CSV table of C-alpha atoms in Angstrom, one decimal:
chain,number,residue,atom,x,y,z
A,9,UNK,CA,-11.4,24.8,11.3
A,10,UNK,CA,-8.8,24.7,13.6
A,11,UNK,CA,-7.1,21.4,15.0
A,12,UNK,CA,-3.6,19.7,16.3
A,13,UNK,CA,-3.9,16.3,16.7
A,14,UNK,CA,-1.4,14.9,18.9
A,15,UNK,CA,0.5,11.6,18.9
A,16,UNK,CA,1.6,10.0,22.5
A,17,UNK,CA,3.3,6.8,21.9
A,18,UNK,CA,3.2,5.3,25.6
A,19,UNK,CA,5.3,2.3,25.3
A,20,UNK,CA,8.2,3.1,22.4
A,21,UNK,CA,10.6,1.4,24.1
A,22,UNK,CA,9.0,-1.3,24.9
A,23,UNK,CA,7.4,-1.4,20.6
A,24,UNK,CA,10.8,-1.1,19.2
A,25,UNK,CA,11.8,-4.3,20.0
A,26,UNK,CA,8.8,-6.0,20.7
A,27,UNK,CA,6.0,-3.7,18.1
A,28,UNK,CA,2.0,-4.6,19.0
A,29,UNK,CA,1.4,-6.7,16.1
A,30,UNK,CA,4.1,-9.4,16.2
A,31,UNK,CA,3.8,-12.5,18.6
A,32,UNK,CA,3.9,-11.4,22.4
A,33,UNK,CA,6.6,-13.2,24.2
A,34,UNK,CA,7.5,-11.8,27.6
A,35,UNK,CA,10.6,-8.6,26.5
A,36,UNK,CA,11.8,-6.7,29.4
A,37,UNK,CA,13.6,-3.1,28.7
A,38,UNK,CA,15.7,-2.1,31.1
A,39,UNK,CA,16.9,2.2,31.5
A,40,UNK,CA,19.7,2.3,34.3
A,41,UNK,CA,19.7,-1.2,35.3
A,42,UNK,CA,15.9,-1.0,36.1
A,43,UNK,CA,13.0,-2.1,34.0
A,44,UNK,CA,11.2,0.6,33.2
A,45,UNK,CA,8.9,-1.3,30.1
A,46,UNK,CA,6.9,-4.9,30.0
A,47,UNK,CA,5.6,-6.9,28.3
A,48,UNK,CA,2.4,-7.9,28.5
A,49,UNK,CA,3.5,-11.9,29.4
A,50,UNK,CA,6.0,-10.4,31.6
A,51,UNK,CA,3.5,-8.6,33.4
A,52,UNK,CA,1.8,-11.4,33.9
A,53,UNK,CA,5.7,-13.5,35.5
A,54,UNK,CA,5.1,-11.1,38.3
A,55,UNK,CA,7.0,-8.5,36.9
A,56,UNK,CA,7.2,-5.1,37.3
A,57,UNK,CA,8.5,-1.0,36.5
A,58,UNK,CA,11.6,-0.1,38.4
A,59,UNK,CA,12.2,-4.3,39.4
A,60,UNK,CA,16.2,-4.5,39.1
A,61,UNK,CA,17.2,-6.9,36.8
A,62,UNK,CA,18.6,-10.0,39.0
A,63,UNK,CA,14.7,-9.5,39.7
A,64,UNK,CA,13.2,-9.5,36.4
A,65,UNK,CA,15.3,-12.6,35.4
A,66,UNK,CA,14.6,-14.8,38.6
A,67,UNK,CA,10.4,-14.4,38.3
A,68,UNK,CA,11.2,-15.1,33.7
A,69,UNK,CA,14.3,-16.5,33.0
A,70,UNK,CA,13.3,-17.1,29.3
A,71,UNK,CA,12.2,-12.9,29.1
A,72,UNK,CA,14.3,-11.1,26.7
A,73,UNK,CA,16.1,-8.8,28.0
A,74,UNK,CA,17.0,-4.9,26.5
A,75,UNK,CA,18.0,-2.2,27.4
A,76,UNK,CA,16.7,0.9,25.9
A,77,UNK,CA,18.3,2.2,22.7
A,78,UNK,CA,17.0,6.2,22.3
A,79,UNK,CA,18.5,6.0,18.9
A,80,UNK,CA,16.1,3.6,18.3
A,81,UNK,CA,13.6,5.9,19.9
A,82,UNK,CA,14.7,8.7,17.6
A,83,UNK,CA,14.4,6.5,14.3
A,84,UNK,CA,10.8,5.1,15.3
A,85,UNK,CA,9.8,9.1,15.9
A,86,UNK,CA,11.3,9.8,12.7
A,87,UNK,CA,9.9,6.5,10.9
A,88,UNK,CA,5.9,7.3,12.4
A,89,UNK,CA,5.9,10.8,11.6
A,90,UNK,CA,7.5,10.0,8.0
A,91,UNK,CA,4.2,8.1,7.3
A,92,UNK,CA,2.0,10.8,8.9
A,93,UNK,CA,2.8,13.3,6.0
A,94,UNK,CA,-0.1,11.2,4.0
A,95,UNK,CA,-2.6,12.4,5.9
A,96,UNK,CA,-1.2,16.6,6.9
A,97,UNK,CA,2.4,18.8,5.9
A,98,UNK,CA,2.7,20.2,8.1
A,99,UNK,CA,4.2,17.3,11.2
A,100,UNK,CA,6.0,18.5,14.0
A,101,UNK,CA,8.4,16.6,17.1
A,102,UNK,CA,7.6,17.7,20.6
A,103,UNK,CA,8.4,16.3,23.6
A,104,UNK,CA,8.8,13.0,25.4
A,105,UNK,CA,7.6,11.0,22.0
A,106,UNK,CA,5.0,13.1,21.2
A,107,UNK,CA,4.3,14.5,17.9
A,108,UNK,CA,1.6,16.5,15.9
A,109,UNK,CA,-0.1,17.2,13.2
A,110,UNK,CA,-1.9,20.2,11.5
A,111,UNK,CA,-4.4,18.3,10.2
A,112,UNK,CA,-7.2,21.5,10.5
A,113,UNK,CA,-7.0,21.1,5.9
A,114,UNK,CA,-7.1,17.6,6.1
A,115,UNK,CA,-10.4,16.9,8.0
A,116,UNK,CA,-12.3,17.7,4.9
A,117,UNK,CA,-10.3,15.5,3.2
A,118,UNK,CA,-10.6,12.4,4.8
A,119,UNK,CA,-14.1,12.4,6.4
A,120,UNK,CA,-14.1,14.2,9.2
A,121,UNK,CA,-12.2,14.6,12.2
A,122,UNK,CA,-13.6,10.4,13.1
A,123,UNK,CA,-12.4,9.6,10.5
A,124,UNK,CA,-9.4,11.0,9.7
A,125,UNK,CA,-8.5,9.7,13.8
A,126,UNK,CA,-9.2,6.4,12.8
A,127,UNK,CA,-7.7,6.6,9.6
A,128,UNK,CA,-4.7,7.6,11.2
A,129,UNK,CA,-4.6,4.1,14.2
A,130,UNK,CA,-4.6,2.1,11.4
A,131,UNK,CA,-1.5,4.0,10.4
A,132,UNK,CA,0.1,3.1,13.6
A,133,UNK,CA,-0.7,-0.7,14.1
A,134,UNK,CA,0.3,-1.4,10.4
A,135,UNK,CA,3.7,0.7,11.9
A,136,UNK,CA,3.7,-1.4,15.2
A,137,UNK,CA,3.7,1.4,17.9
A,138,UNK,CA,0.8,1.8,20.5
A,139,UNK,CA,-0.2,5.4,20.2
A,140,UNK,CA,-2.5,7.5,22.3
A,141,UNK,CA,-4.3,10.4,20.0
A,142,UNK,CA,-6.3,13.7,20.9
A,143,UNK,CA,-7.2,16.2,19.6
A,144,UNK,CA,-7.8,20.2,19.9
A,145,UNK,CA,-7.8,23.9,18.7
A,146,UNK,CA,-4.3,24.5,20.0
A,147,UNK,CA,-0.6,22.0,20.3
A,148,UNK,CA,0.3,22.8,23.3
A,149,UNK,CA,-3.8,22.3,24.3
A,150,UNK,CA,-3.1,18.7,22.2
A,151,UNK,CA,0.5,17.4,23.3
A,152,UNK,CA,-1.5,18.0,27.3
A,153,UNK,CA,-4.0,16.0,26.7
A,154,UNK,CA,-2.8,13.1,25.4
A,155,UNK,CA,-0.1,13.1,28.1
A,156,UNK,CA,-3.0,13.2,30.2
A,157,UNK,CA,-4.3,10.2,28.7
A,158,UNK,CA,-1.3,8.3,29.0
A,159,UNK,CA,0.4,9.1,31.9
A,160,UNK,CA,-2.5,10.6,34.3
A,161,UNK,CA,-5.7,7.9,33.4
A,162,UNK,CA,-7.3,10.8,32.4
A,163,UNK,CA,-11.1,9.3,30.2
A,164,UNK,CA,-10.5,11.4,27.2
A,165,UNK,CA,-7.8,13.2,25.0
A,166,UNK,CA,-10.1,14.8,22.7
A,167,UNK,CA,-11.7,19.1,22.6
A,168,UNK,CA,-12.9,20.5,18.9
A,169,UNK,CA,-14.0,23.7,20.9
A,170,UNK,CA,-11.8,26.1,23.1
A,171,UNK,CA,-14.6,26.1,25.8
A,172,UNK,CA,-14.2,21.3,26.2
A,173,UNK,CA,-10.3,22.3,25.8
A,174,UNK,CA,-10.5,24.1,29.1
A,175,UNK,CA,-12.7,22.1,30.5
A,176,UNK,CA,-10.3,19.6,30.4
A,177,UNK,CA,-6.7,21.0,30.4
A,178,UNK,CA,-8.0,22.4,34.3
A,179,UNK,CA,-8.8,18.9,35.1
A,180,UNK,CA,-5.0,18.0,34.5
A,181,UNK,CA,-2.4,17.4,37.0
A,182,UNK,CA,0.7,19.8,37.4
A,183,UNK,CA,3.2,17.3,36.6
A,184,UNK,CA,2.7,17.6,33.3
A,185,UNK,CA,4.4,20.5,32.1
A,186,UNK,CA,7.9,20.0,32.0
A,187,UNK,CA,8.6,23.0,33.6
A,188,UNK,CA,6.7,23.1,36.3
A,189,UNK,CA,8.3,19.1,37.9
A,190,UNK,CA,10.8,21.0,39.3
A,191,UNK,CA,8.3,22.8,42.0
A,192,UNK,CA,6.0,20.1,41.7
A,193,UNK,CA,6.5,20.1,46.5
A,194,UNK,CA,5.7,23.6,46.6
A,195,UNK,CA,2.2,23.6,44.6
A,196,UNK,CA,1.2,20.7,46.3
A,197,UNK,CA,2.1,22.0,50.0
A,198,UNK,CA,0.2,25.0,48.4
A,199,UNK,CA,-2.8,22.1,47.3
A,200,UNK,CA,-2.5,23.5,44.5
A,201,UNK,CA,-3.1,20.1,42.3
A,202,UNK,CA,-4.2,20.6,39.1
A,203,UNK,CA,-4.2,23.6,36.0
A,204,UNK,CA,-6.6,24.7,36.7
A,205,UNK,CA,-6.1,25.9,40.3
A,206,UNK,CA,-2.1,26.6,38.3
A,207,UNK,CA,-4.1,29.2,36.2
A,208,UNK,CA,-5.9,31.1,38.8
A,209,UNK,CA,-3.1,31.6,41.0
A,210,UNK,CA,-0.7,35.5,40.2
A,211,UNK,CA,1.2,35.5,37.2
A,212,UNK,CA,3.8,37.6,39.1
A,213,UNK,CA,4.1,35.2,42.3
A,214,UNK,CA,4.5,32.6,39.5
A,215,UNK,CA,6.8,33.7,37.0
A,216,UNK,CA,8.7,34.6,39.9
A,217,UNK,CA,8.4,31.0,42.1
A,218,UNK,CA,8.8,29.1,38.7
A,219,UNK,CA,9.8,31.0,35.8
A,220,UNK,CA,8.7,32.5,32.9
A,221,UNK,CA,8.1,29.0,31.0
A,222,UNK,CA,6.0,27.6,32.7
A,223,UNK,CA,3.3,30.5,31.9
A,224,UNK,CA,4.5,30.6,27.9
A,225,UNK,CA,3.0,27.1,28.4
A,226,UNK,CA,0.4,27.5,29.1
A,227,UNK,CA,-0.3,30.6,26.8
A,228,UNK,CA,0.3,28.1,24.5
A,229,UNK,CA,-1.9,25.2,25.4
A,230,UNK,CA,-4.9,27.6,26.4
A,231,UNK,CA,-4.5,29.7,22.6
A,232,UNK,CA,-2.9,32.7,24.2
A,233,UNK,CA,0.1,32.8,22.0
A,234,UNK,CA,1.5,31.8,18.5
A,235,UNK,CA,2.9,28.7,18.9
A,236,UNK,CA,6.3,28.0,16.2
A,237,UNK,CA,6.8,25.2,14.6
A,238,UNK,CA,9.7,23.5,13.1
A,239,UNK,CA,8.3,21.3,10.6
A,240,UNK,CA,9.3,17.7,9.3
A,241,UNK,CA,10.6,17.9,5.8
A,242,UNK,CA,10.6,14.5,4.1
A,243,UNK,CA,14.4,13.6,2.2
A,244,UNK,CA,14.4,13.0,-1.7
A,245,UNK,CA,14.7,10.0,-1.9
A,246,UNK,CA,13.2,7.2,-0.2
A,247,UNK,CA,14.7,3.7,1.0
A,248,UNK,CA,13.4,2.5,3.9
A,249,UNK,CA,15.0,-0.6,5.7
A,250,UNK,CA,14.1,-2.9,8.9
A,251,UNK,CA,15.4,-4.9,10.6
A,252,UNK,CA,13.2,-8.1,11.4
A,253,UNK,CA,13.2,-8.9,15.2
A,254,UNK,CA,13.8,-13.1,14.5
A,255,UNK,CA,14.1,-14.9,11.8
A,256,UNK,CA,11.7,-15.0,9.6
A,257,UNK,CA,11.6,-18.3,6.7
A,258,UNK,CA,8.4,-18.3,5.8
A,259,UNK,CA,7.7,-15.5,2.8
A,260,UNK,CA,3.9,-14.6,3.7
A,261,UNK,CA,5.4,-13.8,7.6
A,262,UNK,CA,7.0,-10.6,5.9
A,263,UNK,CA,3.6,-9.0,5.0
A,264,UNK,CA,4.0,-7.6,8.4
A,265,UNK,CA,7.4,-6.2,7.9
A,266,UNK,CA,6.2,-4.9,3.8
A,267,UNK,CA,3.4,-2.5,5.6
A,268,UNK,CA,5.5,-1.2,7.8
A,269,UNK,CA,7.3,0.1,4.7
A,270,UNK,CA,5.3,1.0,2.2
A,271,UNK,CA,2.5,3.4,5.5
A,272,UNK,CA,6.9,5.1,5.6
A,273,UNK,CA,6.4,5.5,1.3
A,274,UNK,CA,3.2,6.3,0.9
A,275,UNK,CA,3.3,9.7,3.0
A,276,UNK,CA,7.2,10.8,2.3
A,277,UNK,CA,5.1,9.9,-2.1
A,278,UNK,CA,2.2,12.3,-0.8
A,279,UNK,CA,4.9,14.6,0.7
A,280,UNK,CA,6.1,15.2,-2.2
A,281,UNK,CA,3.0,15.6,-4.2
A,282,UNK,CA,4.8,11.4,-6.6
A,283,UNK,CA,3.1,8.6,-7.7
A,284,UNK,CA,5.3,5.5,-7.4
A,285,UNK,CA,5.6,3.4,-10.6
A,286,UNK,CA,7.9,0.4,-9.3
A,287,UNK,CA,9.0,-0.8,-6.1
A,288,UNK,CA,12.0,-2.6,-5.0
A,289,UNK,CA,11.8,-5.2,-2.4
A,290,UNK,CA,15.0,-6.7,-0.6
A,291,UNK,CA,14.5,-9.5,1.1
A,292,UNK,CA,18.2,-10.3,3.1
A,293,UNK,CA,19.0,-12.7,4.6
A,294,UNK,CA,21.8,-14.1,7.0
A,295,UNK,CA,25.3,-12.4,7.3
A,296,UNK,CA,28.4,-14.7,8.3
A,297,UNK,CA,30.1,-17.5,6.3
A,298,UNK,CA,26.5,-19.0,5.2
A,299,UNK,CA,26.0,-15.7,3.7
A,300,UNK,CA,23.5,-15.5,0.4
A,301,UNK,CA,22.2,-12.1,-1.5
A,302,UNK,CA,19.1,-10.1,-0.8
A,303,UNK,CA,16.5,-12.4,-2.8
A,304,UNK,CA,14.6,-8.8,-4.7
A,305,UNK,CA,11.0,-8.8,-4.9
A,306,UNK,CA,9.9,-5.9,-8.5
A,307,UNK,CA,6.7,-4.8,-8.0
A,308,UNK,CA,6.6,-2.3,-11.6
A,309,UNK,CA,2.8,-1.1,-12.2
A,310,UNK,CA,1.1,-1.1,-15.0
A,311,UNK,CA,-0.7,2.5,-13.1
A,312,UNK,CA,1.0,4.8,-10.8
A,313,UNK,CA,-0.2,5.3,-7.0
A,314,UNK,CA,0.4,6.8,-4.1
A,315,UNK,CA,-1.9,5.4,-1.0
A,316,UNK,CA,-0.8,1.6,0.6
A,317,UNK,CA,-3.6,-0.5,-0.2
A,318,UNK,CA,-3.0,-2.0,-4.1
A,319,UNK,CA,0.4,-2.1,-3.3
A,320,UNK,CA,-0.2,-4.7,-0.3
A,321,UNK,CA,-2.8,-7.4,-2.5
A,322,UNK,CA,0.7,-6.9,-5.1
A,323,UNK,CA,2.9,-7.8,-1.4
A,324,UNK,CA,0.6,-10.1,0.0
A,325,UNK,CA,0.1,-12.9,-3.8
A,326,UNK,CA,3.9,-12.4,-5.1
A,327,UNK,CA,5.1,-13.2,-0.9
A,328,UNK,CA,2.5,-16.5,-1.0
A,329,UNK,CA,4.5,-17.9,-4.1
A,330,UNK,CA,7.5,-16.6,-3.0
A,331,UNK,CA,10.8,-20.1,-1.6
A,332,UNK,CA,13.0,-18.5,1.1
A,333,UNK,CA,16.7,-20.5,0.2
A,334,UNK,CA,17.0,-18.6,3.5
A,335,UNK,CA,16.5,-17.1,6.6
A,336,UNK,CA,15.4,-13.8,6.1
A,337,UNK,CA,16.6,-11.2,9.3
A,338,UNK,CA,16.1,-7.1,6.7
A,339,UNK,CA,14.2,-6.0,4.7
A,340,UNK,CA,14.5,-3.3,2.6
A,341,UNK,CA,12.6,-0.9,0.3
A,342,UNK,CA,12.8,1.7,-2.3
A,343,UNK,CA,10.9,3.3,-4.9
A,344,UNK,CA,13.5,3.7,-8.0
A,345,UNK,CA,10.7,4.8,-10.6
A,346,UNK,CA,7.5,8.2,-9.1
A,347,UNK,CA,6.3,11.1,-11.2
A,348,UNK,CA,4.3,14.1,-10.9
A,349,UNK,CA,0.7,12.4,-8.7
A,350,UNK,CA,-1.7,12.9,-11.0
A,351,UNK,CA,-4.8,15.3,-10.2
A,352,UNK,CA,-8.0,13.1,-9.5
A,353,UNK,CA,-10.5,13.1,-12.5
A,354,UNK,CA,-12.9,16.0,-13.1
A,355,UNK,CA,-15.6,14.0,-15.4
A,356,UNK,CA,-18.7,14.6,-14.7
A,357,UNK,CA,-20.5,10.7,-15.5
A,358,UNK,CA,-18.7,7.7,-13.7
A,359,UNK,CA,-17.5,4.9,-16.3
A,360,UNK,CA,-19.3,2.4,-16.4
A,361,UNK,CA,-17.3,-0.9,-15.8
A,362,UNK,CA,-15.3,0.7,-13.5
A,363,UNK,CA,-12.9,3.2,-14.3
A,364,UNK,CA,-9.7,2.0,-16.5
A,365,UNK,CA,-7.3,2.0,-13.8
A,366,UNK,CA,-9.1,0.1,-11.2
A,367,UNK,CA,-9.2,-2.3,-14.5
A,368,UNK,CA,-6.1,-1.9,-14.2
A,369,UNK,CA,-4.9,-2.7,-11.2
A,370,UNK,CA,-7.1,-5.8,-11.6
A,371,UNK,CA,-4.2,-7.0,-14.7
A,372,UNK,CA,-2.0,-6.2,-12.3
A,373,UNK,CA,-3.4,-8.7,-8.9
A,374,UNK,CA,-3.8,-11.5,-11.9
A,375,UNK,CA,-0.4,-11.5,-12.8
A,376,UNK,CA,0.7,-11.1,-9.2
A,377,UNK,CA,-1.3,-14.3,-8.3
A,378,UNK,CA,-1.2,-16.9,-11.6
A,379,UNK,CA,2.6,-15.1,-13.2
A,380,UNK,CA,3.4,-13.3,-15.8
A,381,UNK,CA,2.9,-15.9,-18.3
A,382,UNK,CA,-0.2,-16.7,-17.7
A,383,UNK,CA,-1.9,-13.7,-18.1
A,384,UNK,CA,-1.9,-13.3,-22.3
A,385,UNK,CA,-3.0,-10.3,-24.1
A,386,UNK,CA,-3.8,-10.6,-27.9
A,387,UNK,CA,-2.1,-8.4,-30.2
A,388,UNK,CA,-3.0,-7.1,-33.4
A,389,UNK,CA,-0.4,-8.5,-36.5
A,390,UNK,CA,0.9,-6.9,-40.2
A,391,UNK,CA,-0.7,-9.3,-41.1
A,392,UNK,CA,-4.7,-10.6,-43.6
A,393,UNK,CA,-4.3,-14.6,-42.6
A,394,UNK,CA,-6.7,-15.1,-39.7
A,395,UNK,CA,-3.9,-17.4,-37.5
A,396,UNK,CA,-0.9,-15.0,-37.8
A,397,UNK,CA,-3.1,-11.9,-37.7
A,398,UNK,CA,-2.9,-11.2,-33.6
A,399,UNK,CA,-0.3,-13.0,-31.2
A,400,UNK,CA,-0.5,-14.5,-27.0
A,401,UNK,CA,1.8,-11.5,-25.1
A,402,UNK,CA,2.3,-12.0,-21.4
A,403,UNK,CA,0.8,-8.6,-20.1
A,404,UNK,CA,3.3,-5.4,-19.7
A,405,UNK,CA,3.5,-3.6,-16.8
A,406,UNK,CA,4.0,-0.2,-18.4
A,407,UNK,CA,4.3,-0.4,-22.2
A,408,UNK,CA,7.8,1.0,-23.0
A,409,UNK,CA,7.2,5.1,-24.4
A,410,UNK,CA,8.2,3.6,-28.2
A,411,UNK,CA,6.1,0.7,-27.6
A,412,UNK,CA,3.8,0.6,-30.6
A,413,UNK,CA,0.8,-1.3,-32.2
A,414,UNK,CA,1.9,-2.6,-36.3
A,415,UNK,CA,-0.1,-0.8,-38.4
A,416,UNK,CA,-2.7,-3.0,-39.4
A,417,UNK,CA,-3.7,-4.0,-43.1
A,418,UNK,CA,-6.4,-1.2,-45.0
A,419,UNK,CA,-9.7,-2.3,-44.8
A,420,UNK,CA,-9.5,-5.1,-42.4
A,421,UNK,CA,-11.3,-6.4,-40.3
A,422,UNK,CA,-13.8,-6.9,-43.7
A,423,UNK,CA,-16.2,-9.2,-43.2
A,424,UNK,CA,-18.4,-10.4,-38.8
A,425,UNK,CA,-15.3,-12.0,-37.6
A,426,UNK,CA,-16.0,-15.3,-35.5
A,427,UNK,CA,-15.5,-15.0,-32.0
A,428,UNK,CA,-13.8,-18.2,-31.4
A,429,UNK,CA,-11.0,-18.7,-33.8
A,430,UNK,CA,-10.0,-22.4,-33.8
A,431,UNK,CA,-5.6,-23.9,-33.3
A,432,UNK,CA,-5.5,-25.9,-36.6
A,433,UNK,CA,-8.7,-25.8,-39.8
A,434,UNK,CA,-10.6,-28.8,-39.6
A,435,UNK,CA,-11.1,-30.5,-43.4
A,436,UNK,CA,-14.4,-31.2,-43.8
A,437,UNK,CA,-16.4,-33.6,-45.4
A,438,UNK,CA,-18.8,-33.2,-48.9
A,439,UNK,CA,-22.5,-34.6,-49.5
A,440,UNK,CA,-24.1,-33.6,-52.1
A,441,UNK,CA,-21.2,-31.0,-53.3
A,442,UNK,CA,-22.1,-29.7,-49.9
A,443,UNK,CA,-19.7,-29.1,-47.1
A,444,UNK,CA,-20.6,-31.2,-44.1
A,445,UNK,CA,-20.6,-30.7,-39.7
A,446,UNK,CA,-23.3,-32.4,-38.2
A,447,UNK,CA,-25.3,-31.6,-40.7
A,448,UNK,CA,-24.3,-29.9,-44.3
A,449,UNK,CA,-24.1,-26.6,-44.0
A,450,UNK,CA,-25.6,-23.2,-46.7
A,451,UNK,CA,-23.4,-20.5,-47.5
A,452,UNK,CA,-25.3,-17.3,-45.7
A,453,UNK,CA,-22.2,-14.5,-46.8
A,454,UNK,CA,-20.9,-13.7,-49.9
A,455,UNK,CA,-17.2,-14.5,-50.6
A,456,UNK,CA,-14.4,-13.0,-48.9
A,457,UNK,CA,-11.0,-13.9,-50.4
A,458,UNK,CA,-7.8,-13.1,-48.6
A,459,UNK,CA,-5.0,-14.6,-50.1
A,460,UNK,CA,-1.4,-13.4,-48.4
A,461,UNK,CA,1.8,-14.6,-48.0
A,462,UNK,CA,3.9,-14.6,-50.6
A,463,UNK,CA,6.8,-14.6,-48.8
A,464,UNK,CA,6.0,-17.8,-46.6
A,465,UNK,CA,3.1,-19.8,-46.5
A,466,UNK,CA,1.6,-18.0,-49.0
A,467,UNK,CA,-2.2,-18.9,-48.6
A,468,UNK,CA,-5.5,-18.3,-51.4
A,469,UNK,CA,-8.6,-18.7,-49.2
A,470,UNK,CA,-12.2,-17.4,-50.3
A,471,UNK,CA,-14.0,-17.4,-47.3
A,472,UNK,CA,-17.5,-18.7,-46.4
A,473,UNK,CA,-20.6,-17.7,-43.3
A,474,UNK,CA,-21.9,-21.3,-43.5
A,475,UNK,CA,-25.7,-22.0,-41.4
A,476,UNK,CA,-25.6,-25.8,-40.2
A,477,UNK,CA,-29.8,-27.7,-40.0
A,478,UNK,CA,-29.1,-26.3,-35.8
A,479,UNK,CA,-28.6,-23.1,-36.8
A,480,UNK,CA,-25.9,-22.0,-35.8
A,481,UNK,CA,-22.9,-19.9,-38.1
A,482,UNK,CA,-19.4,-20.5,-38.9
A,483,UNK,CA,-17.0,-19.6,-40.5
A,484,UNK,CA,-15.9,-22.1,-42.6
A,485,UNK,CA,-12.8,-21.2,-46.2
A,486,UNK,CA,-12.6,-23.0,-50.1
A,487,UNK,CA,-8.6,-24.0,-50.4
A,488,UNK,CA,-8.1,-22.3,-54.1
A,489,UNK,CA,-5.4,-24.7,-55.5
A,490,UNK,CA,-3.6,-22.5,-58.5
A,491,UNK,CA,-2.7,-24.5,-62.0
A,492,UNK,CA,-5.3,-27.6,-60.7
A,493,UNK,CA,-8.7,-26.5,-61.9
A,494,UNK,CA,-9.9,-30.1,-62.2
A,495,UNK,CA,-9.1,-30.1,-58.4
A,496,UNK,CA,-11.9,-30.3,-56.4
A,497,UNK,CA,-12.2,-27.5,-53.7
A,498,UNK,CA,-11.2,-28.6,-50.0
A,499,UNK,CA,-13.9,-27.2,-47.3
A,500,UNK,CA,-11.9,-26.7,-44.2
A,501,UNK,CA,-13.9,-25.0,-40.8
A,502,UNK,CA,-12.2,-22.6,-39.3
A,503,UNK,CA,-14.1,-20.4,-36.7
A,504,UNK,CA,-17.5,-21.0,-34.3
A,505,UNK,CA,-19.4,-17.0,-34.3
A,506,UNK,CA,-21.5,-17.1,-30.7
């Protein structure tokens, strides 16, 4: 199915200064000393497009006034286009702050047109821009429908078939076509108000009057010619920056800006078919006499990912634990460690209890929330002594390539081991020549002799599984005293069976 998605950013001159996720403030954008864009709060104060600077400041003295920045707008379009690469590798930039996405091959992957459009709209909201989406079988048709909704107030901007596209295009005003704008008075004089009426005019006379580009654009919109575009090429490495619009003193308030950068990174990863293993987020502080070095947040992942949902959760937990020494004025995100994107699993049956990737993401989330020193894992040691056979170490984010578990002694474990090992063995009383722990203990297993530690603390023990009168099972041992047969053996409780 051939489908193009057009994204028009009608509020781009304002959004580059006031993203839609920021607090609503009175903001005005000027071009040639006239208002061309304004926030809802400024509109409520009585400011209108076309008003002069002095009149706007008289109505809203506290309003923030910005000169239109074409450089910021061009950079913003590049950011949006980079984020859109996660939905299609074919993204092109068109006239008048509009992007075109060839999404025909992506429909099945994202669950259809509606689901794809919802995902794109969510990405645009995370980036902080207000966009109008349109769908059409042709790229120029999608461009015109998006412009019609944004400028002419058209009711619908989506047409999945050529018949529906033609009906919607015929109702659009002629002024939407850039080649027709110099001749708009002539079109009004002959009563030609819509594109449908324009199409019914004699083509030779229309070409002589308005030129060939007008007919070419009409033919492109109706699918009568081949459309050629220059596709966006993602940079070879990723490093994106964001200048904040105010001084931020609380780290958790930086998540909105971090999500904006993560959206761009996701598009870059998908364009290169890569997955990220480690990201670095720099919190840039004020410059000048009170300059401080950037605060660096590093997220090292146990499993390489290329979607931003898991990264957003991890950053939320990390930012909630950060105490800023100075206000933050900017963010910079980089992906210094990436690898080739792993293909999806082709196993027929899903693994019970979740996939290994899901369990790894849970561990990463716990580390981000509780701290690396509070999430530990068992590391077996090459030692027969139970209290020395394991160490608890912090959970590594990613095991080094040359790391390996030490070779364990042969035959370990042999006898059953308890589920709970005491930190220190408890000396047991002896009653009627039997060890006593709440009740006399009866041995229900043969002895397991453990004799080790000759290089340090030598141990010689005979371990048993013992049962009390309440049918609870314990792991006890009898300490053997070498060279002193007359001394009575000492019994200790070392573990509990569940």
